[in-house]
Coordinates of C-alpha atoms in Angstrom, one line a residue:
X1 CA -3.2 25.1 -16.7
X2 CA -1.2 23.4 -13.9
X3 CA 2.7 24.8 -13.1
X4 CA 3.5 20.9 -14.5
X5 CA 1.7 22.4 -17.6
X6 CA 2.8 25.6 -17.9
X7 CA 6.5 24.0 -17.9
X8 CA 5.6 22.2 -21.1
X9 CA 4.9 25.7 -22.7
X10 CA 8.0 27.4 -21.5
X11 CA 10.3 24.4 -22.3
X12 CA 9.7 22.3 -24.5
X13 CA 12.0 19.6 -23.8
X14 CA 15.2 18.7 -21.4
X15 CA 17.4 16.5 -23.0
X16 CA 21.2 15.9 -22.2
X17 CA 23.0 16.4 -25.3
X18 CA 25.6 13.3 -25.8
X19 CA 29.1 14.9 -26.5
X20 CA 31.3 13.2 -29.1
X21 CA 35.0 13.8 -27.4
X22 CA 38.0 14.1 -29.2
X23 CA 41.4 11.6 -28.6
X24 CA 42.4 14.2 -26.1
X25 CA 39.6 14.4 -24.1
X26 CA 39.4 10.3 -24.4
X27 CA 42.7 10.5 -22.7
X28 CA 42.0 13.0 -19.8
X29 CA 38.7 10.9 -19.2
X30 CA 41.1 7.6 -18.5
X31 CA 43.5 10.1 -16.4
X32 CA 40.7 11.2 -14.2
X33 CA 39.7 7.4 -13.6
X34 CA 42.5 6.0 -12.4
X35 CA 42.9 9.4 -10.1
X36 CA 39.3 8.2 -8.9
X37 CA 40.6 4.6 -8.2
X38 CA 43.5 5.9 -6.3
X39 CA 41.2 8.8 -4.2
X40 CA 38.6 5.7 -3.4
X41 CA 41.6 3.5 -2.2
X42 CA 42.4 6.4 0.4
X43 CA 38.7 6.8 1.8
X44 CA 37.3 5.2 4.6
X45 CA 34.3 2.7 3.3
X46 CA 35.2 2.6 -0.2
X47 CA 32.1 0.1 -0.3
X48 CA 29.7 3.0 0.9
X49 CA 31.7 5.1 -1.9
X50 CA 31.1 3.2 -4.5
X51 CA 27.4 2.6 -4.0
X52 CA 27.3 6.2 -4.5
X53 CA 29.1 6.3 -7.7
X54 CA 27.1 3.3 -8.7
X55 CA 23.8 5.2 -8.0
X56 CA 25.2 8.0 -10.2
X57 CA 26.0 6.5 -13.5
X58 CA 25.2 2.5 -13.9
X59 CA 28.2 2.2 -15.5
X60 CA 30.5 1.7 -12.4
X61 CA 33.2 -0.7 -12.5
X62 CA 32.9 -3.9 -10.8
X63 CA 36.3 -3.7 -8.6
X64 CA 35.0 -4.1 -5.2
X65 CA 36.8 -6.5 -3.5
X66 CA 36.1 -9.5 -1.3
X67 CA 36.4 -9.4 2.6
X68 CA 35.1 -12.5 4.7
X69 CA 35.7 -10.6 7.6
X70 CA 33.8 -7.9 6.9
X71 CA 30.5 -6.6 9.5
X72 CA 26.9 -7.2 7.9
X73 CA 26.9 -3.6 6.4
X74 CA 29.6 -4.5 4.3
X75 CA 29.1 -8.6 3.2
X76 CA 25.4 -6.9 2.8
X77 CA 26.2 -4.2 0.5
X78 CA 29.1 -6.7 -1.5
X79 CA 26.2 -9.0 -2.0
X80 CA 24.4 -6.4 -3.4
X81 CA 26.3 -4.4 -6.2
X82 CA 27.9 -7.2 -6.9
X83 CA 24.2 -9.2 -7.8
X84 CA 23.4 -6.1 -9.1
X85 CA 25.7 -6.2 -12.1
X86 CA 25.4 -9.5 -13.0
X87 CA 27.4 -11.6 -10.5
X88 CA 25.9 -14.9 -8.9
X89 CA 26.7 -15.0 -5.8
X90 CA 25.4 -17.7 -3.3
X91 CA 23.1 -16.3 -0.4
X92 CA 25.1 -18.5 1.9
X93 CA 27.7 -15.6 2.8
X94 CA 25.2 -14.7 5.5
X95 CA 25.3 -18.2 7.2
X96 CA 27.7 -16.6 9.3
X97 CA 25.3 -14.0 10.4
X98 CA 23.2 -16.6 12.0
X99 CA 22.9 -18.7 15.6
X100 CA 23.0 -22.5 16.2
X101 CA 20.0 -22.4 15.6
X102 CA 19.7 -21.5 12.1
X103 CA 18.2 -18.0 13.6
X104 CA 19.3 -14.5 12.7
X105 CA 21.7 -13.3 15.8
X106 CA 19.6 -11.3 17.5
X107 CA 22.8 -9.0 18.3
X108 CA 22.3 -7.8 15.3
X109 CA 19.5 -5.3 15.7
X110 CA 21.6 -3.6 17.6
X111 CA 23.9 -2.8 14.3
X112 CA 20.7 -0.5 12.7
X113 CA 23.1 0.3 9.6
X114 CA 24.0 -3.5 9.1
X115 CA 20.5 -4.5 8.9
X116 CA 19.2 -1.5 6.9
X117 CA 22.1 -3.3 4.4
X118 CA 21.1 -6.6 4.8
X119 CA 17.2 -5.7 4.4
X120 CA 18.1 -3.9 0.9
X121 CA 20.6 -6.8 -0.4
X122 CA 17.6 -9.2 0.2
X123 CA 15.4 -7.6 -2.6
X124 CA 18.6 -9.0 -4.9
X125 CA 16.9 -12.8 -4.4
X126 CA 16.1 -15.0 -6.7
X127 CA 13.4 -18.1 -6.3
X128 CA 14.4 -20.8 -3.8
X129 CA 16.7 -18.8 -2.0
X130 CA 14.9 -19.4 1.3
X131 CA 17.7 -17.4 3.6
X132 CA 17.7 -14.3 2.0
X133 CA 13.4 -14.4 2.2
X134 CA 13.9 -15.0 6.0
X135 CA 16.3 -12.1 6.1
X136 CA 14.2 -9.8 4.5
X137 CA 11.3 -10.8 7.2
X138 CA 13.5 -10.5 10.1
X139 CA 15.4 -7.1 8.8
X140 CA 11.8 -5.2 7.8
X141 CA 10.5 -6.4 11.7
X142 CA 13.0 -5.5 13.8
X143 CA 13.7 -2.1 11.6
X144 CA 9.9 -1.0 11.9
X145 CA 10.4 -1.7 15.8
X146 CA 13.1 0.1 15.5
X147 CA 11.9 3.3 13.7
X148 CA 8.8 3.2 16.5
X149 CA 10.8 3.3 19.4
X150 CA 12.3 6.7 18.1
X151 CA 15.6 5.9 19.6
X152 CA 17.3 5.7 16.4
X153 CA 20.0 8.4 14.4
X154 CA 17.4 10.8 12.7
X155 CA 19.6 11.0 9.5
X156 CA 19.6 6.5 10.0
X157 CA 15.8 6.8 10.2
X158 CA 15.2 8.8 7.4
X159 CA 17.0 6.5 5.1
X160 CA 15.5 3.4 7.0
X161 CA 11.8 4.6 6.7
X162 CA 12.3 5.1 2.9
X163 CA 13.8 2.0 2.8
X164 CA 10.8 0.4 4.0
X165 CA 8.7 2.2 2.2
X166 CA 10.2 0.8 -1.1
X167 CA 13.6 -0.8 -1.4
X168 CA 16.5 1.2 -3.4
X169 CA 15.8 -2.2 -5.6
X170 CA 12.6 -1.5 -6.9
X171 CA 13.2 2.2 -7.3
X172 CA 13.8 4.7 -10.1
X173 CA 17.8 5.2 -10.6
X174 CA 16.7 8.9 -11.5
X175 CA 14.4 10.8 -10.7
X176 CA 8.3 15.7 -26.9
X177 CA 6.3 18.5 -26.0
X178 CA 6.0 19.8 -29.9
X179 CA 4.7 16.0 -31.2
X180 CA 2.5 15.8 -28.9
X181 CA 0.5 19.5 -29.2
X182 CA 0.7 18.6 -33.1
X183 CA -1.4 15.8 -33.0
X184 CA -4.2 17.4 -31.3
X185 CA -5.2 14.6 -29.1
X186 CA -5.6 16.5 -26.0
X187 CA -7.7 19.1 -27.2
X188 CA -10.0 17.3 -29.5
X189 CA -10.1 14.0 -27.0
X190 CA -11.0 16.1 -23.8
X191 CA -12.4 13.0 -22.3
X192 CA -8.7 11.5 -21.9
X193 CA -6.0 12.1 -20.1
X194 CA -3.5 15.1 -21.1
X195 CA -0.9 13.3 -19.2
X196 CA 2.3 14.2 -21.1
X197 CA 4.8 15.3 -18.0
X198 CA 3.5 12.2 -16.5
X199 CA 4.3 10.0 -19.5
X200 CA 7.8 11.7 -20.2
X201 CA 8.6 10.7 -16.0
X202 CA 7.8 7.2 -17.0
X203 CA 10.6 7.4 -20.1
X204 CA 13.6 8.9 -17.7
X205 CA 12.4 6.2 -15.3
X206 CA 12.9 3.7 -18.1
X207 CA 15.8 5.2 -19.5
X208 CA 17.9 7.8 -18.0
X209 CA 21.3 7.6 -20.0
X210 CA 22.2 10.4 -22.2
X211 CA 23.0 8.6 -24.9
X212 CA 19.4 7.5 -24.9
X213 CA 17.5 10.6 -26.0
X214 CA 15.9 9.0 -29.0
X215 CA 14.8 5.8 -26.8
X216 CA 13.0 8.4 -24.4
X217 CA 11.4 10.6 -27.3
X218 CA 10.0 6.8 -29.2
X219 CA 8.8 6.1 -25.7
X220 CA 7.2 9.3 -24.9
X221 CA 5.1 9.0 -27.9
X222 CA 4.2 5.7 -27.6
X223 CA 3.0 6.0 -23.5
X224 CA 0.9 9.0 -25.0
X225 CA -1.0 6.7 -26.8
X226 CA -1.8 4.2 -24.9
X227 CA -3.1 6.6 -22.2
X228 CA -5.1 7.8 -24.5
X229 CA -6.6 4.5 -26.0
X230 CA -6.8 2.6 -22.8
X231 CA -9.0 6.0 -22.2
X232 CA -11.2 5.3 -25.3
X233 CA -12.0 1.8 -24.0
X234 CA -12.4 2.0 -20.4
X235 CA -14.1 5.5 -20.4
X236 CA -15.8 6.6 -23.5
X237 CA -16.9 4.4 -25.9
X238 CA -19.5 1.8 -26.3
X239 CA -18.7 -1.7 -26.9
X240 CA -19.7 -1.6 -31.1
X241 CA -17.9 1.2 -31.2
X242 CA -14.7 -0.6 -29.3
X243 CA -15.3 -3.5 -31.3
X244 CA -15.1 -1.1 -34.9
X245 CA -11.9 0.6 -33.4
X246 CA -10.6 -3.0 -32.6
X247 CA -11.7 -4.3 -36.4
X248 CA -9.9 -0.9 -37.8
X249 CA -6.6 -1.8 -35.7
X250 CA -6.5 -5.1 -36.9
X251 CA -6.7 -4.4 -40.6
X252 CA -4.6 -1.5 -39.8
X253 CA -6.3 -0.2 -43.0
X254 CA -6.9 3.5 -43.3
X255 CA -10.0 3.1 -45.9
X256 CA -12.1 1.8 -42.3
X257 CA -12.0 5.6 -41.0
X258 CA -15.5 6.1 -42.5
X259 CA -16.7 3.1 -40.4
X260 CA -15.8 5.2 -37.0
X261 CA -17.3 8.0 -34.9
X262 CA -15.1 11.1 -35.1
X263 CA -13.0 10.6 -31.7
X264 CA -11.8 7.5 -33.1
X265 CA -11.0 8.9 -36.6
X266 CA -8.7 11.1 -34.6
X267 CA -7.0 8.7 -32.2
X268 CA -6.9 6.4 -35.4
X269 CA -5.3 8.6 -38.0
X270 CA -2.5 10.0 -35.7
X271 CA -1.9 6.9 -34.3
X272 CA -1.5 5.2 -38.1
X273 CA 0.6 8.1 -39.3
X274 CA 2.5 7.6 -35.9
X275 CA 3.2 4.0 -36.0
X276 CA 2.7 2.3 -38.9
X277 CA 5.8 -0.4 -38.9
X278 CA 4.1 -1.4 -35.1
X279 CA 0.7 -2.9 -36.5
X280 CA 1.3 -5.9 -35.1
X281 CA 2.2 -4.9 -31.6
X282 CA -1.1 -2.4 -31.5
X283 CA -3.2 -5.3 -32.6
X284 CA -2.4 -6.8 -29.7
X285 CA -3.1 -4.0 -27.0
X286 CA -6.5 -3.3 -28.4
X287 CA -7.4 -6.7 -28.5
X288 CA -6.5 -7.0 -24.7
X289 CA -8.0 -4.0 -24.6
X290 CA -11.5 -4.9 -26.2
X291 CA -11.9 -8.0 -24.3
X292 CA -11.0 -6.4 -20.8
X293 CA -14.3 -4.3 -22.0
X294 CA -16.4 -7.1 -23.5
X295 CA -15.8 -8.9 -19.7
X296 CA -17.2 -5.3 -18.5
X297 CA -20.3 -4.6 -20.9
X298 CA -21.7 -8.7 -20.5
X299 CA -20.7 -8.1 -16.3
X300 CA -18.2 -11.1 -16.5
X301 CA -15.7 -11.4 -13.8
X302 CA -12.7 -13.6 -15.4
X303 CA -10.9 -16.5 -13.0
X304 CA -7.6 -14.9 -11.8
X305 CA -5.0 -16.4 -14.4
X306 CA -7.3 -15.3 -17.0
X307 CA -7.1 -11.9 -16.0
X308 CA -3.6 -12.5 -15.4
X309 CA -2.6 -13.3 -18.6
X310 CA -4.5 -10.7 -20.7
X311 CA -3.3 -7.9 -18.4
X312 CA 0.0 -9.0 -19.0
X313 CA -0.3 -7.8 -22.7
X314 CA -3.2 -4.8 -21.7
X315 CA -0.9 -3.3 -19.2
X316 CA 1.6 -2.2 -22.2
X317 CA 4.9 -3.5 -21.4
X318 CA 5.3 -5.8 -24.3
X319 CA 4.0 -3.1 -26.4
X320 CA 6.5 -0.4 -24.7
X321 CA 9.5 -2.6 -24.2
X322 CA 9.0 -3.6 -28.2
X323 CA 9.7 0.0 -29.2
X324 CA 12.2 0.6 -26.5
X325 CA 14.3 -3.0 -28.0
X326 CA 13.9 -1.5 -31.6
X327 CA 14.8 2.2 -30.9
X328 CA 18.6 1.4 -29.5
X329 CA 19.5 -2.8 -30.5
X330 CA 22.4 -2.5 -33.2
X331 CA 22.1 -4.9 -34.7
X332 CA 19.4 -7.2 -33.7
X333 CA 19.8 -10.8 -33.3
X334 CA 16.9 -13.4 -34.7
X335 CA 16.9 -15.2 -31.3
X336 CA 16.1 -11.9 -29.1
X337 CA 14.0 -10.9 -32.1
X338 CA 12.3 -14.4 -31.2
X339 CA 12.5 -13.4 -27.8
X340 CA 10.2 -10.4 -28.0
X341 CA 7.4 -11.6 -30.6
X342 CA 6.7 -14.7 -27.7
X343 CA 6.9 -12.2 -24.8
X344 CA 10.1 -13.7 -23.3
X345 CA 10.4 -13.8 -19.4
X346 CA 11.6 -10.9 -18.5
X347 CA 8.8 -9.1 -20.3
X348 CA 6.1 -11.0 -19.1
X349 CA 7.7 -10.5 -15.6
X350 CA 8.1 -6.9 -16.0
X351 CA 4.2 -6.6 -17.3
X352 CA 3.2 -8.6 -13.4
X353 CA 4.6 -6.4 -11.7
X354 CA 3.0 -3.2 -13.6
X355 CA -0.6 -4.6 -13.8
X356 CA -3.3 -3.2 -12.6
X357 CA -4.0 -4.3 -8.6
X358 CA -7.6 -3.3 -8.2
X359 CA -8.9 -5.0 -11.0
X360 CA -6.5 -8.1 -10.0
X361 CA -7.3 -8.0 -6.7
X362 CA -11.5 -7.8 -7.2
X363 CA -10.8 -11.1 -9.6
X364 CA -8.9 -12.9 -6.7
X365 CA -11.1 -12.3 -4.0
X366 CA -14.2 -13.8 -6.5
X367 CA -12.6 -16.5 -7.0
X368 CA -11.1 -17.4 -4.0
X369 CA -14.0 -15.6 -1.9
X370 CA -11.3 -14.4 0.7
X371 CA -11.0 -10.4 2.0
X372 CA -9.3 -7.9 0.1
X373 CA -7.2 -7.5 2.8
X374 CA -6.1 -11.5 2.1
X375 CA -6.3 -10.7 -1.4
X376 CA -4.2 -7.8 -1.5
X377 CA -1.3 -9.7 0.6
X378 CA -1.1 -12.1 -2.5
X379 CA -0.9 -9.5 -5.0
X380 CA 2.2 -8.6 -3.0
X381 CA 3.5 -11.9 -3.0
X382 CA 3.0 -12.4 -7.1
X383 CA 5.2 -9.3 -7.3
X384 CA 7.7 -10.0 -4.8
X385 CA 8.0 -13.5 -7.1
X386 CA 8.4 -11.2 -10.2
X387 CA 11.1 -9.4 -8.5
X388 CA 12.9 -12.6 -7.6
X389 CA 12.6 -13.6 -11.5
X390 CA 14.6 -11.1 -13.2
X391 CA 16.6 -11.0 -10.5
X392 CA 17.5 -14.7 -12.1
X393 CA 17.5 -13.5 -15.6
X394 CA 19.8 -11.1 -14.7
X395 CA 22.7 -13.5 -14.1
X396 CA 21.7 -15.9 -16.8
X397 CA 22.5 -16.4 -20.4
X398 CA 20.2 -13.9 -22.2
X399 CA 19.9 -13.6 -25.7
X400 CA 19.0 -9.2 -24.9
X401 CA 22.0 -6.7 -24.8
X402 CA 22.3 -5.1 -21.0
X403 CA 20.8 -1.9 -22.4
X404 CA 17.3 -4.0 -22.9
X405 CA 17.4 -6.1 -19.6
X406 CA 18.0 -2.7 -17.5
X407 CA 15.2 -0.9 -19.6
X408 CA 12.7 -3.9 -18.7
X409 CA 13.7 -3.9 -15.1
X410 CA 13.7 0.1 -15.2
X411 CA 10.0 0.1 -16.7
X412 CA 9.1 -2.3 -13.2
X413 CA 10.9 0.3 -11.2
X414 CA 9.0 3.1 -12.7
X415 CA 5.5 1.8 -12.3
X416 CA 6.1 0.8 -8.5
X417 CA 7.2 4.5 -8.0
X418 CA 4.0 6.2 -9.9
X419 CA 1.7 3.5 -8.5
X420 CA 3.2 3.7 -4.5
X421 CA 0.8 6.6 -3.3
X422 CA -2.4 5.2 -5.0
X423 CA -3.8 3.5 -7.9
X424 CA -3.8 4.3 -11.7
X425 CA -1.1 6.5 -12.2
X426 CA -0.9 6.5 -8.8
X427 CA 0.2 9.8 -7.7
X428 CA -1.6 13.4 -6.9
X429 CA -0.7 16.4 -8.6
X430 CA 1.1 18.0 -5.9
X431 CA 3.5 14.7 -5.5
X432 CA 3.5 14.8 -9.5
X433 CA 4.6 17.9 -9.5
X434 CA 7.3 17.8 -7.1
X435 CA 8.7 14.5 -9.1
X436 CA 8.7 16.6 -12.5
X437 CA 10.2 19.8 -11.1
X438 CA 13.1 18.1 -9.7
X439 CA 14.1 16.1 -12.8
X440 CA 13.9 19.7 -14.7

């Protein structure tokens, strides 16, 4: 057993417990805010302040106010929290910024903090916002030059080279052990992944709040399972057997056990006992499932967008974002209800950035018949476009509460940290590990 393991046996599950306070308490909570607003009044960069705060709890208030005058760092940062909670405002603050010529001042490279800023607030973009694209391009080139001529503040370069790496944007905002052993999936399935630790990273990814413990348990579960089943059809079985386990799922009738080998009697069984009000959303998975393996059994390599869209349902998002929407909306609304059985944008977005690369990129370069290297560059671009898409559905009319919209965007944030060091789930064990321990 692996110390990530061994964790699972000695605690079974970390959970901030949500505390009901009394008037009283009520009362000193408002006390201790306005102290706060006065305190961050007094400091020097309140901006740099708040962006702390803000990476603390989500919940920040929105009182940051507006300076033309400001230096890049802070018009950069503004722009940032401020598209970052909803507010649309126009890339064109950073006219100001640039030369006669429409160029970038190239004085500012000198200012390493200002265009560390103004690289991160560029992730904030939205399609057709052509200035904040060129930022991003001149930021991340004269920042890498930067970081190689080793002439930079060490505790700057630090932050700089993370930044690089993967913008605070597309990151985590934080870094059901019984249920799980019960079912006996692990031990009796030893061909798929016991991946639990893993899968329970993903939900605090996805939802971090307190107040969302059930969310993270529901999740939990349901990640368990699909590692499990994606397991049945890409590893283990053969196609009549996929297509029987695919037939069972669809009639969602327990009768068809007798029809199935004995692994999938097991995955079956829990799964139905686990699930059963989901039918519809499982169908779907396995069916994306099943023909990702049909194309794999007959060697068929599918055109890009047909890849494209069945990954976007095979991946799991839908499926995952489904019972994340129906573990916390009170009340739901028809329309968002709508929303979710036609995959609504910000899903389908969400699923493009989480798909699978490898198998996206071999389909691009056959159809295309370019390098992988020219391949891979696109793959990049698709998601950089995602990114730029709920970046626009987070400042329009949406018929989701925040809670949803920040658990969609959260679920994109998780899978670009667990797939940055590799493919699949992305990371080694030691990396794993060190991820786990410090959320315990």
């Amino acid at each position: 057993m692996t110390e990530v393991g061994s964790l699972v046996g000695t605690y079974a599950m970390f959970e901030p417990r949500v505390v009901r306070l009394g008037e009283s308490y009520t009362r000193r909570a408002d006390t201790l805010k306005r102290d706060i607003r006065r305190m961050l009044d007094q400091v020097e960069e309140p901006l740099n302040k708040f962006q702390t705060l803000e990476r603390i709890h989500s919940n920040t208030n929105k009182s940051v106010r507006w300076n033309k005058e400001a230096v890049l760092y802070a018009i950069a940062l503004e722009f940032r929290l401020y598209r970052q909670h909803g507010f649309d405002v126009p890339q064109e603050i950073f006219n100001n910024f640039k030369d006669e010529a429409g160029n970038f001042k190239l004085c500012l490279c000198e200012d390493t903090r200002g265009m560390l800023y103004l690289y991160e607030a560029s992730y904030l973009s939205i399609r057709g916002e052509g200035l904040l694209d060129e930022a991003r391009h001149f930021t991340a080139k004269h920042l890498t030059e930067s970081l190689k001529d080793q002439k930079m503040d060490q505790n700057l370069a630090t932050f700089v080279s993370h930044a690089l790496e993967l913008p605070l944007h597309w990151r985590m905002p934080r870094l059901e052990a019984r249920w799980w052993k019960g079912t006996g999936l692990a031990e009796k399935l030893s061909f798929a992944r016991d991946m639990l630790m893993e899968n329970f990273f993903w939900t605090v990814g996805i939802n971090f709040e307190p107040q969302l413990q059930f969310t993270r348990r529901m999740t939990t579960r349901l990640i368990s399972f699909i590692t499990v089943i994606d397991d049945i059809y890409d590893v283990y079985g053969t196609l009549e057997e996929l297509e029987l386990f695919t037939n069972a799922v669809e009639r969602w009738d327990i009768n068809e056990l007798d029809r199935l080998p004995d692994f999938m009697k097991i995955c079956f069984f829990a799964l139905y006992n686990s699930s059963n009000e989901m039918a519809y959303d499982w169908t779907d998975l396995c069916r994306a499932y099943l023909l990702e393996a049909t194309w794999y059994h007959k060697g068929y390599t599918p055109a890009f967008e047909e890849y494209i869209e069945n990954a976007s349902i095979s991946v799991g998002a839908p499926l995952a974002l489904v019972h994340a929407y129906n573990s916390f909306a009170n009340p739901m609304t028809k329309e968002a209800l709508d929303c979710l059985d036609k995959h609504s944008d910000i899903i389908r977005w969400s699923s493009i950035i989480i798909g699978d690369s490898p198998k996206s990129t071999q389909c691009y370069m056959n159809e295309i018949s370019c390098s992988e290297e020219e391949a891979r560059r696109y793959i990049k671009h698709l998601i950089s476009e995602a990114w730029k898409k709920i970046n626009e559905g987070r400042v329009s009319d949406s018929p989701f509460n925040g809670i949803f919209i920040d658990t969609a965007i959260n679920l994109a944030r998780t899978a670009q940290c667990m797939y940055q060091l590799g493919d699949d789930r992305g990371i080694d064990d030691d990396v794993t590990k060190e991820r786990v321990l410090s959320l315990l």
